[in-house]
XYZ file of C-alpha atoms in Angstrom:
742
model
C -16.667 -2.213 24.681
C -19.514 0.822 24.495
C -23.407 -0.124 23.124
C -23.601 4.048 21.914
C -25.402 3.891 18.728
C -22.983 5.146 15.529
C -22.455 8.574 13.974
C -25.997 8.763 11.940
C -24.859 8.624 8.002
C -27.084 11.572 7.295
C -25.770 13.445 10.170
C -22.407 13.038 8.139
C -21.213 17.349 6.736
C -20.197 17.689 3.655
C -18.240 14.734 2.081
C -20.766 14.522 -1.100
C -18.569 11.886 -3.137
C -17.458 9.579 -0.236
C -21.478 8.823 1.304
C -22.395 8.449 -2.569
C -19.542 6.062 -2.953
C -21.255 3.678 -0.122
C -24.568 4.098 -0.493
C -24.167 2.716 -4.466
C -22.553 -0.046 -2.893
C -24.901 -0.423 -0.503
C -27.792 -0.190 -3.697
C -25.445 -2.703 -5.809
C -22.677 -4.853 -3.978
C -21.557 -6.261 -6.689
C -20.285 -3.037 -7.277
C -16.884 -4.052 -5.183
C -16.529 -2.268 -2.411
C -14.999 1.376 -1.675
C -11.704 2.787 -1.058
C -11.335 6.054 0.969
C -8.290 8.059 0.609
C -7.987 10.977 2.456
C -5.985 13.157 5.444
C -6.147 12.283 8.515
C -9.217 13.476 10.948
C -11.748 13.536 7.736
C -14.486 10.810 9.518
C -13.369 8.399 6.729
C -14.013 6.088 9.830
C -17.283 7.400 10.786
C -18.696 7.360 7.697
C -17.961 4.092 6.837
C -18.953 2.507 9.974
C -22.396 5.005 10.121
C -23.093 2.420 6.918
C -24.113 -0.193 8.884
C -27.428 1.221 10.034
C -28.941 1.647 6.259
C -27.727 -1.599 5.331
C -30.947 -4.026 4.814
C -31.377 -7.166 6.746
C -30.216 -10.396 5.586
C -31.606 -14.242 5.654
C -29.732 -16.271 6.900
C -30.154 -20.137 8.333
C -30.960 -19.995 11.508
C -28.007 -21.310 13.520
C -25.428 -21.318 10.708
C -22.335 -19.846 11.271
C -21.526 -18.889 7.955
C -24.562 -17.083 7.017
C -25.538 -19.487 4.565
C -28.403 -17.796 2.859
C -31.713 -20.406 3.358
C -32.859 -20.417 -0.239
C -29.682 -20.959 -1.405
C -27.644 -22.430 0.788
C -23.977 -23.496 0.719
C -23.401 -26.956 -0.104
C -19.790 -26.901 1.438
C -20.978 -25.212 4.269
C -19.318 -26.831 7.268
C -22.234 -26.763 9.122
C -24.274 -27.895 6.571
C -26.156 -29.762 4.971
C -28.896 -26.917 5.408
C -31.919 -28.846 2.918
C -34.951 -27.684 5.139
C -33.083 -25.841 7.923
C -35.174 -22.421 8.963
C -34.742 -19.463 8.054
C -34.001 -15.940 10.107
C -33.414 -12.393 9.363
C -30.647 -10.809 11.167
C -29.022 -7.181 10.245
C -25.994 -6.376 8.010
C -22.251 -7.000 9.543
C -19.654 -4.159 9.308
C -16.563 -6.426 10.246
C -13.866 -4.051 11.099
C -10.259 -6.272 10.399
C -7.543 -4.847 12.562
C -4.212 -3.885 10.923
C -2.569 -6.614 13.230
C -4.694 -9.327 13.246
C -2.753 -12.546 12.836
C -4.174 -15.263 9.647
C -6.231 -16.914 12.304
C -7.941 -14.634 13.373
C -8.958 -13.675 9.860
C -9.791 -17.272 8.387
C -10.375 -18.836 11.379
C -8.156 -21.602 13.159
C -8.248 -25.646 13.359
C -7.505 -27.434 16.901
C -4.932 -29.454 15.429
C -4.679 -31.584 18.586
C -7.820 -32.453 18.777
C -7.428 -33.199 14.653
C -4.394 -35.913 15.146
C -5.908 -37.461 18.066
C -9.584 -37.647 16.953
C -9.421 -36.714 13.792
C -12.430 -34.657 14.028
C -12.171 -31.153 11.786
C -12.813 -28.638 14.921
C -12.559 -24.976 13.207
C -13.500 -21.962 14.814
C -14.534 -19.244 12.025
C -12.603 -16.068 11.466
C -13.306 -12.996 10.295
C -13.911 -14.194 6.748
C -16.743 -15.838 7.638
C -18.259 -12.899 10.208
C -18.146 -11.052 7.030
C -20.059 -13.005 4.413
C -22.811 -11.357 2.887
C -21.871 -8.301 4.437
C -19.186 -5.794 4.940
C -15.538 -6.494 5.270
C -14.231 -2.567 6.410
C -10.605 -2.426 7.102
C -8.891 1.144 8.418
C -5.651 1.826 7.606
C -5.550 -1.000 4.891
C -2.468 0.296 3.092
C -0.488 -0.746 6.266
C -2.092 -4.043 6.295
C 0.526 -7.277 6.400
C 1.699 -8.836 2.839
C 0.149 -12.310 4.537
C -3.127 -10.790 5.302
C -3.448 -8.991 1.905
C -2.653 -12.338 -0.153
C -5.360 -14.074 1.681
C -7.712 -11.470 0.975
C -6.938 -11.196 -2.339
C -7.669 -15.031 -2.675
C -11.131 -14.530 -1.219
C -12.465 -11.951 -3.132
C -10.994 -13.877 -6.429
C -12.682 -17.313 -5.588
C -15.646 -16.143 -2.974
C -14.516 -18.686 -0.650
C -12.037 -19.105 1.969
C -9.956 -22.040 2.737
C -8.161 -23.110 5.561
C -5.667 -25.874 5.626
C -3.349 -27.335 8.651
C -1.580 -30.403 7.172
C -3.958 -32.205 5.168
C -7.007 -31.098 7.216
C -8.759 -28.485 5.137
C -12.196 -26.477 5.764
C -13.469 -24.381 3.092
C -16.302 -21.926 2.940
C -17.871 -19.129 0.990
C -16.157 -15.188 2.250
C -18.042 -12.909 -0.468
C -18.409 -9.854 1.095
C -18.032 -6.047 0.236
C -14.500 -4.910 1.051
C -14.551 -1.077 2.532
C -10.918 -0.036 3.359
C -9.348 3.557 4.789
C -6.174 4.677 4.654
C -3.616 8.000 4.635
C -1.571 8.033 1.660
C 1.201 9.464 3.779
C 1.242 6.496 5.350
C 2.334 4.564 2.242
C 0.714 3.165 -0.973
C -1.595 -0.157 -1.593
C -0.077 -2.748 -3.406
C -1.820 -2.862 -7.273
C -2.857 -6.084 -6.512
C -5.376 -5.256 -3.774
C -6.206 -1.851 -5.292
C -7.462 -2.985 -8.091
C -10.434 -5.380 -5.772
C -11.668 -1.988 -4.935
C -14.579 -1.082 -7.101
C -14.703 2.713 -5.965
C -11.929 5.039 -4.468
C -12.801 8.785 -3.337
C -10.459 11.396 -2.224
C -11.530 13.005 0.827
C -10.188 16.271 2.471
C -11.481 18.827 5.247
C -13.397 21.433 3.729
C -11.327 24.748 3.905
C -15.050 26.572 4.386
C -15.160 27.908 7.574
C -18.960 27.583 8.211
C -18.854 23.987 7.367
C -16.491 23.017 9.461
C -18.181 24.998 12.349
C -21.183 22.975 11.461
C -19.239 19.813 11.703
C -17.630 20.534 15.136
C -21.348 21.581 16.128
C -22.525 18.186 15.392
C -19.732 16.399 17.088
C -19.774 18.317 20.294
C -23.346 17.148 20.745
C -23.176 13.339 19.239
C -19.716 13.228 22.271
C -22.255 14.727 24.717
C -25.663 12.954 24.110
C -25.477 9.864 21.664
C -28.581 8.435 21.699
C -30.712 11.733 22.094
C -28.372 13.179 18.718
C -29.170 9.821 17.226
C -32.690 9.711 17.587
C -32.781 13.530 16.382
C -31.447 11.693 12.801
C -33.689 9.054 12.887
C -36.382 10.138 10.850
C -34.033 11.301 8.294
C -31.918 7.361 8.628
C -36.037 5.996 8.171
C -36.061 7.745 4.918
C -32.963 6.771 3.303
C -33.081 3.583 4.439
C -36.096 2.977 2.565
C -34.452 4.658 -0.831
C -31.588 2.394 -0.459
C -34.876 -0.734 -0.479
C -36.141 1.167 -4.079
C -33.105 1.348 -5.387
C -32.720 -2.213 -4.871
C -35.481 -3.505 -5.723
C -35.428 -1.257 -9.361
C -31.645 -1.796 -9.870
C -32.897 -5.347 -12.124
C -35.351 -3.029 -14.494
C -32.041 -0.736 -15.149
C -31.130 -0.474 -18.712
C -27.658 -0.255 -19.840
C -27.442 0.484 -23.626
C -25.243 -0.486 -26.520
C -24.452 3.469 -26.317
C -23.649 3.524 -22.746
C -21.711 0.272 -23.126
C -19.688 2.004 -26.129
C -18.480 4.920 -23.544
C -17.693 2.661 -20.974
C -15.248 0.703 -23.525
C -14.263 3.770 -24.912
C -13.381 5.729 -21.897
C -10.857 2.469 -20.378
C -9.735 2.238 -23.418
C -8.562 6.071 -23.677
C -7.455 5.716 -20.325
C -5.182 2.058 -20.651
C -6.672 1.092 -17.830
C -5.440 -2.558 -17.184
C -7.528 -5.223 -17.568
C -10.988 -5.695 -17.851
C -12.469 -5.092 -14.251
C -12.522 -1.653 -14.725
C -14.874 -1.939 -17.293
C -17.523 -3.972 -15.454
C -16.902 -1.924 -12.408
C -17.994 0.923 -14.726
C -21.158 -0.519 -15.508
C -22.459 -1.911 -12.544
C -21.330 1.456 -10.956
C -23.705 3.401 -13.706
C -26.733 0.951 -13.471
C -26.705 1.542 -9.297
C -26.461 5.647 -9.766
C -29.308 4.685 -13.004
C -31.491 3.558 -10.417
C -30.457 5.192 -7.337
C -31.952 8.399 -9.090
C -35.404 5.976 -9.634
C -34.435 5.804 -13.769
C -34.773 2.947 -15.213
C -31.218 3.783 -17.867
C -28.376 4.392 -17.964
C -27.259 8.186 -19.290
C -24.415 9.920 -20.174
C -23.913 11.385 -16.641
C -23.885 8.270 -14.612
C -21.374 7.298 -17.183
C -19.191 10.232 -16.312
C -19.745 10.124 -12.577
C -19.121 6.000 -12.833
C -16.071 6.687 -14.271
C -14.517 9.520 -12.344
C -15.269 6.874 -8.897
C -13.869 3.882 -11.051
C -11.095 4.685 -12.840
C -8.420 6.761 -10.862
C -6.926 4.236 -8.513
C -6.594 2.051 -12.307
C -4.854 3.902 -14.132
C -1.620 4.364 -12.020
C 1.510 3.326 -13.555
C 3.938 3.626 -10.920
C 3.187 4.600 -6.910
C 4.449 7.561 -8.035
C 1.816 8.842 -10.528
C -0.733 10.749 -8.977
C -4.252 9.747 -9.045
C -7.538 11.303 -10.610
C -8.801 11.731 -14.404
C -8.143 14.277 -16.587
C -11.913 15.641 -16.980
C -11.407 17.511 -20.074
C -10.055 13.850 -21.739
C -12.783 12.494 -20.219
C -15.669 14.750 -21.420
C -14.116 14.851 -25.047
C -14.071 11.058 -24.850
C -17.781 10.742 -23.990
C -18.642 12.909 -26.367
C -17.030 11.115 -29.260
C -18.525 8.004 -28.360
C -22.223 9.204 -27.498
C -25.137 9.458 -29.853
C -28.439 7.586 -30.164
C -28.965 4.087 -28.508
C -29.644 1.851 -30.741
C -32.644 -0.683 -29.753
C -31.517 -3.809 -27.922
C -32.181 -7.190 -30.389
C -31.997 -9.122 -27.092
C -35.791 -10.278 -26.778
C -35.213 -11.321 -22.862
C -34.206 -7.453 -22.234
C -36.164 -5.733 -20.470
C -39.179 -3.673 -21.857
C -39.333 0.060 -22.764
C -39.631 2.452 -19.546
C -42.658 4.246 -20.581
C -43.874 7.357 -21.048
C -43.385 8.692 -17.763
C -39.463 8.046 -17.864
C -37.213 11.240 -18.068
C -33.498 9.542 -18.539
C -31.822 12.932 -19.353
C -34.187 15.710 -17.202
C -33.352 17.582 -13.971
C -33.737 15.340 -11.350
C -31.624 12.718 -12.906
C -28.436 13.073 -10.313
C -29.057 11.099 -7.367
C -30.067 13.732 -4.698
C -31.791 12.860 -1.665
C -30.915 13.468 2.234
C -27.542 12.011 3.294
C -26.814 10.698 -0.135
C -26.980 13.597 -2.923
C -23.898 14.301 -4.873
C -23.580 16.138 -7.631
C -20.893 15.039 -10.455
C -17.321 14.509 -9.187
C -15.734 17.938 -9.422
C -11.969 18.651 -10.328
C -11.320 18.879 -5.964
C -7.969 20.602 -4.536
C -6.082 17.014 -5.013
C -6.286 17.079 -8.674
C -3.861 19.887 -8.790
C -2.448 19.373 -5.793
C -1.205 15.729 -6.944
C -0.468 16.570 -10.698
C 2.003 19.424 -9.184
C 3.267 16.873 -7.145
C 3.966 14.223 -9.884
C 6.134 16.622 -11.497
C 9.372 17.608 -10.038
C 9.576 21.009 -9.152
C 11.513 23.431 -11.721
C 11.980 26.598 -10.285
C 14.608 28.193 -8.207
C 14.376 29.277 -4.569
C 14.746 32.819 -4.436
C 17.788 34.670 -4.492
C 18.918 37.224 -1.943
C 18.922 40.385 -3.814
C 22.180 41.836 -3.929
C 22.841 38.773 -5.041
C 25.367 37.469 -2.886
C 28.299 35.331 -4.129
C 30.755 32.683 -2.297
C 32.791 33.912 0.635
C 36.105 35.385 -0.547
C 38.971 32.870 0.056
C 41.383 30.332 -1.513
C 39.498 27.654 -3.430
C 38.799 24.400 -2.398
C 41.254 22.086 -5.114
C 38.677 19.096 -4.124
C 34.998 21.237 -5.069
C 34.974 21.361 -8.727
C 31.907 23.576 -7.840
C 34.961 26.006 -6.135
C 36.741 28.334 -8.884
C 35.584 26.606 -11.531
C 33.444 28.269 -14.145
C 30.011 27.019 -15.434
C 28.940 24.936 -17.751
C 27.628 25.931 -21.220
C 23.841 26.377 -20.293
C 23.931 25.616 -16.773
C 21.599 27.496 -14.681
C 22.884 30.603 -12.301
C 23.570 30.244 -8.965
C 21.619 31.739 -6.627
C 23.108 32.703 -3.053
C 25.289 30.170 -1.670
C 25.959 28.955 -4.445
C 22.445 27.317 -5.229
C 21.109 25.776 -8.291
C 17.622 25.082 -9.212
C 15.979 21.986 -9.190
C 16.968 19.577 -11.901
C 14.979 17.182 -13.178
C 15.040 13.120 -12.459
C 16.645 11.105 -15.126
C 13.997 8.007 -15.770
C 14.228 5.320 -13.250
C 14.810 1.591 -13.963
C 15.141 -1.554 -12.413
C 18.211 -1.708 -9.911
C 20.616 -4.304 -8.583
C 18.827 -6.128 -5.642
C 20.555 -4.360 -2.224
C 20.015 -6.200 0.996
C 20.817 -6.168 4.553
C 23.383 -9.672 5.266
C 22.222 -11.826 8.258
C 18.703 -13.211 9.525
C 16.328 -10.565 11.066
C 13.072 -10.599 12.637
C 11.567 -6.726 11.224
C 8.329 -6.408 9.507
C 7.469 -8.910 6.609
C 8.330 -7.563 3.129
C 10.712 -8.770 0.526
C 14.116 -7.655 0.630
C 16.024 -9.531 3.604
C 15.799 -12.714 4.729
C 14.364 -13.317 8.312
C 12.709 -15.595 10.648
C 8.949 -15.719 9.736
C 5.633 -16.675 10.177
C 4.836 -17.139 6.645
C 7.458 -18.784 4.293
C 9.754 -22.021 3.748
C 10.315 -24.145 6.559
C 13.743 -24.502 8.291
C 13.207 -26.594 10.845
C 10.959 -27.186 14.230
C 11.033 -26.238 17.707
C 8.529 -26.411 21.166
C 5.680 -24.119 20.550
C 6.272 -20.803 22.629
C 2.561 -20.663 23.372
C -0.475 -20.808 20.760
C 0.806 -23.642 18.215
C 0.046 -21.567 14.691
C 2.121 -23.841 12.034
C 2.371 -28.083 13.027
C 5.949 -29.267 11.672
C 4.053 -33.009 10.877
C 7.607 -34.746 10.507
C 9.160 -33.549 13.373
C 5.828 -34.203 15.439
C 5.567 -38.271 14.569
C 9.109 -38.169 15.428
C 8.607 -36.831 19.061
C 6.224 -39.060 19.592
C 7.410 -42.675 18.076
C 9.867 -43.404 20.922
C 6.718 -43.078 23.322
C 3.673 -44.998 21.896
C 4.966 -48.550 23.580
C 4.970 -46.805 27.067
C 1.535 -45.020 26.353
C 0.163 -48.689 25.359
C -0.341 -48.150 22.051
C -0.008 -51.699 20.386
C -2.449 -51.450 16.892
C -2.141 -49.097 14.043
C -2.177 -45.175 14.541
C -0.379 -42.854 17.316
C -0.396 -41.486 20.353
C 0.519 -37.803 20.088
C 0.132 -35.754 23.278
C 0.815 -32.544 23.915
C 4.606 -31.983 25.071
C 4.542 -34.100 21.167
C 3.822 -31.134 19.264
C 6.353 -29.042 17.044
C 6.576 -25.363 15.864
C 7.780 -24.957 12.381
C 10.286 -22.173 12.154
C 10.148 -20.819 8.639
C 12.180 -18.633 6.914
C 11.221 -15.450 4.738
C 11.900 -12.151 3.985
C 11.159 -8.988 5.677
C 11.155 -4.859 4.679
C 14.093 -2.926 5.910
C 14.243 1.039 6.631
C 16.595 2.482 3.688
C 17.696 5.546 4.571
C 18.983 7.610 1.882
C 21.973 10.104 2.759
C 22.039 12.082 -0.547
C 24.390 14.411 -1.511
C 23.371 18.130 -2.951
C 26.064 20.211 -2.705
C 28.030 22.120 -5.810
C 30.142 19.109 -6.552
C 26.956 16.873 -7.761
C 25.763 19.533 -9.235
C 28.849 20.113 -11.504
C 28.341 18.738 -14.725
C 24.697 18.378 -14.621
C 24.976 14.743 -12.858
C 21.831 15.689 -10.534
C 19.262 14.356 -12.671
C 21.372 11.244 -13.134
C 21.512 11.378 -9.414
C 18.063 11.595 -8.815
C 16.933 9.272 -11.150
C 19.281 6.664 -9.379
C 17.303 7.294 -6.004
C 13.803 7.519 -7.482
C 14.517 3.942 -9.101
C 16.088 3.040 -5.174
C 12.821 4.897 -4.105
C 10.448 2.733 -5.959
C 12.584 -0.668 -5.377
C 11.805 0.204 -1.943
C 8.233 0.736 -2.343
C 7.922 -2.902 -4.135
C 10.018 -4.291 -0.776
C 7.468 -3.063 1.584
C 10.255 -1.055 3.134
C 10.561 2.235 5.144
C 12.101 4.829 3.692
C 13.877 8.045 4.765
C 16.153 10.986 3.025
C 18.731 13.322 3.939
C 20.283 15.581 2.293
C 23.855 17.826 2.744
C 24.800 20.909 1.397
C 26.367 24.272 2.449
C 27.129 23.969 5.922
C 24.388 21.713 7.238
C 22.523 18.451 6.373
C 19.083 18.192 6.589
C 15.851 15.199 7.182
C 14.020 16.247 4.487
C 11.951 13.025 4.828
C 11.541 11.452 8.453
C 11.380 7.542 8.364
C 7.899 6.622 6.844
C 6.367 3.848 4.399
C 5.108 6.977 1.786
C 7.579 6.734 -0.844
C 5.908 8.476 -2.798
C 6.341 11.601 -0.573
C 10.300 10.851 -0.465
C 9.834 11.161 -4.633
C 8.155 14.652 -4.269
C 10.879 15.791 -1.758
C 13.695 14.862 -4.034
C 11.984 16.206 -7.035
C 12.419 19.894 -5.025
C 15.850 18.996 -4.291
C 18.108 22.152 -5.118
C 21.993 21.862 -5.275
C 24.454 24.235 -4.600
C 27.336 25.331 -2.110
C 30.275 23.187 0.142
C 29.868 19.382 0.841
C 29.518 19.099 4.541
C 29.265 14.928 3.990
C 30.192 14.676 7.868
C 27.690 16.042 8.775
C 25.408 14.488 6.204
C 26.477 10.986 7.878
C 26.156 12.458 11.798
C 22.878 13.339 11.027
C 22.045 9.713 9.949
C 23.425 8.440 12.739
C 20.861 9.965 15.033
C 18.103 9.134 12.906
C 18.979 5.684 13.109
C 19.647 5.563 16.828
C 15.764 7.500 17.130
C 14.606 5.005 14.493
C 16.095 1.848 16.923
C 14.379 2.399 20.142
C 11.190 2.849 17.936
C 11.439 -0.471 16.169
C 14.183 -2.275 17.179
C 13.020 -5.229 15.077
C 13.320 -2.949 11.832
C 16.835 -3.498 10.240
C 18.456 -0.585 8.145
C 20.475 -0.231 5.123
C 22.328 3.364 4.630
C 22.575 4.169 1.173
C 25.159 7.295 0.532
C 24.736 8.291 -2.879
C 27.775 10.812 -3.334
C 31.700 11.534 -5.169
C 32.681 11.007 -1.862
C 34.230 14.694 -1.937
C 34.297 16.672 1.311
C 34.846 20.179 2.233
C 33.808 23.078 4.954
C 35.051 26.077 7.051
C 38.581 24.475 8.459
C 39.780 21.796 9.843
C 40.220 18.711 7.682
C 36.813 17.896 6.461
C 37.872 14.413 4.598
C 39.029 13.146 7.951
C 36.094 13.999 9.822
C 34.249 12.623 7.660
C 35.965 9.144 7.551
C 35.035 9.126 11.659
C 31.332 9.960 11.377
C 32.053 6.795 8.561
C 33.282 4.422 11.162
C 30.983 5.071 13.724
C 27.953 3.500 11.304
C 30.425 0.627 11.196
C 31.113 0.185 14.851
C 27.175 0.707 15.077
C 26.474 -2.351 12.395
C 25.204 -0.760 10.357
C 24.382 -1.800 6.684
C 25.648 0.437 4.396
C 25.884 1.002 0.594
C 27.931 3.773 -1.150
C 26.572 4.799 -4.256
C 29.429 6.242 -6.691
C 28.411 9.242 -8.499
C 32.126 10.555 -9.673
C 32.264 11.299 -13.083
C 34.809 11.822 -16.033
C 38.067 10.624 -17.107
C 40.175 11.381 -13.396
C 38.610 9.965 -10.530
C 39.836 10.208 -7.260
C 38.307 6.948 -5.296
C 36.827 8.829 -2.519
C 33.420 6.980 -2.856
C 35.024 3.747 -2.618
C 37.628 4.827 0.279
C 34.146 5.962 2.090
C 32.878 2.095 1.347
C 35.415 0.821 3.251
C 35.406 2.974 6.577
C 31.342 2.613 6.340
C 31.748 -1.106 6.197
C 29.943 -1.562 3.032
C 30.123 -1.802 -0.687
C 30.454 0.378 -3.470
C 28.510 0.600 -7.059
C 28.877 3.219 -9.486
C 25.846 4.859 -11.462
C 26.062 1.763 -14.157
C 26.640 -0.597 -11.944
C 23.263 0.237 -9.724
C 21.568 -1.115 -13.100
C 20.288 -4.697 -12.768
C 21.316 -5.790 -16.353
C 24.433 -3.752 -16.044
C 27.527 -5.388 -18.160
C 29.773 -4.236 -15.060
C 27.471 -5.908 -12.628
C 28.528 -8.746 -13.595
C 32.203 -8.608 -13.175
C 31.293 -7.056 -10.037
C 29.166 -10.192 -9.834
C 32.140 -12.698 -10.266
C 34.742 -10.394 -8.124
C 32.586 -10.552 -5.414
C 31.936 -14.470 -5.472
C 35.929 -15.184 -5.701
C 35.822 -12.778 -3.008
C 33.508 -14.835 -1.031
C 35.402 -18.315 -2.007
C 39.050 -16.700 -0.220
C 36.815 -15.284 2.582
C 35.210 -18.385 3.058
C 39.346 -20.178 2.953
C 40.821 -17.415 5.685
C 37.739 -17.595 7.954
C 34.331 -17.359 8.178
C 33.003 -13.919 8.855
C 30.191 -12.479 10.473
C 26.525 -12.748 9.597
C 24.681 -11.598 12.569
C 21.450 -10.005 12.058
C 22.646 -6.606 13.678
C 26.476 -6.861 13.822
C 27.624 -7.222 10.356
C 28.544 -4.011 8.431
C 28.847 -5.409 5.284
C 25.547 -5.165 2.283
C 25.498 -7.519 -0.137
C 24.276 -6.643 -4.331
C 22.810 -9.419 -5.927
C 21.942 -10.461 -9.208
C 21.782 -13.689 -11.227
C 25.391 -13.925 -12.789
C 23.529 -16.853 -15.213
C 20.955 -14.280 -16.495
C 24.127 -11.647 -16.902
C 25.563 -14.047 -18.998
C 23.239 -15.153 -21.249
C 21.803 -11.587 -21.706
C 25.577 -10.365 -22.935
């Protein structure tokens, strides 16, 4: 590992909001950390790591592995008791949590063999212990596994970490500042973890050529000679470090009056944030802003800036909502609930700041070397994300000649050919293209899962062998023992006690007796959507309902931690609208922009899906795919039998063992049943748009029929339920709940 100094914090170009948020957490760790969202290559990690050099030193008990404070040591510290122990000062730590870390690396590990044989709690602290009274930094925090997220949430909520292994328990304090960076294109965070970050900032690379030149110039100078570059910025770093120390000392004297509190409460209520954590974080942030500016009373600009930093990530109702605040609404709320502050009747409150203080003067903004930042402005993300949150309603440009469909006989299986447009429908452009329709309202979908037992990434969709979940058996450990199966270990050791010389009570346990618990949990899948965007889908204005159904399935995929991909087919070809990714909100945005029209090249869509899945199997062999085909089953094309080609392409998926479900979009009194035929060729099942809803009455009938079919299959012979060899999909639901609802 290189011993080169970190890039200096004061040498970071621009990034005012990011620097301010980090500095406010250095002034007041009670703010609760910061989440940095932005595109790759924007110095997110550089700025966070540079913060370590600015943090004040920490007083700890000498030799304590858990960083207990000498003035108030933890009475339950595993290294304690610490009464009368000497203290020592050490630099503040920024501990990095790798995305692929194990649970034992995060919380620590027990030597289970010594604990069983000798009764000794031999505990090796993990990263949570190292981060106590410091900073825990998670790069790409949105890619963190769910079981690690759960541990972080528990530690952040309780301020302590509990490690338990088969009755052996260790507890230690774990209070840390949580800092995370992420690229939203790679997926969003769980709402529970998102709320644990005190502040959030959006960062983007500057579009100003001069600023970009300065970034490159400084980076090249640092890479050429890191030590010399750091020395040139040492004076600015020292000034900023002293200012942080002064602001920390001034923070207890900052007065948060009734007027500011009313504005904070009114703002949180106006933006409908959940819970009270936002109010508390805003109050702490506003006080830190005042202390950073050298003032002793919180002003309206402090409240405004605190709202811009603390609220955007707390007002999202679903993963497709764009982060950000309506600043006009914010200003209106602050003005409405502003006014003169009334004296605090509490006799223990801080005294009046005195005649020399000017809480609203021109120097009230947080300025200074490396930390100055004007009030957070409406950046490019606000307009872009707002546009992204609404589906596009603009038609793609038509050919100026207004060319119509190619001449020739109409295909009777394609309603878009040779039929008049419905009243009020948008006129098609070149090639029969129609404008993108608005998606219908999303709904809770029925649970679709891949049968069998997988070993993919942790998630919530399909059954899988995992390190976390319910215990289903035991086996000899393959490598390091991580989860002891106690009863199996005792059973393995019991027959050998006489040979091992055991005469009295107790049990002699050796390494060969240890048994690893095998557990079953849930995995995330790759859900690949193949959406029919042809003219037959646009007929009778069905595309809005279809988009609403796909949006609902995307929301379900987000909640189950799946990867998603989107393929559309129309006209003469199929396109990969979105390669497989963890960013379901990007898929939703692409879906909103999807135009319709033209013929129905179903075979091309299925073959393109086969190619995408083949590549994904090479990239991630353990992640099992779920193919979701959204179509009415029609197939048209130039020459040949388009329907026969589509059926052959479907059987190609079935031969490869791909689990599939067909969402039947056919409507009207006369139905051809082509989607059901397609589902049989895929080896999967078909559900209608109505049956896709979790609370549909039709779903109850389908469950009953599926249960009857399962009993029949069980009577005639076992079905294949291997992890990759099956070609069926289960659509599950609570039959008891549905019966009660009916």
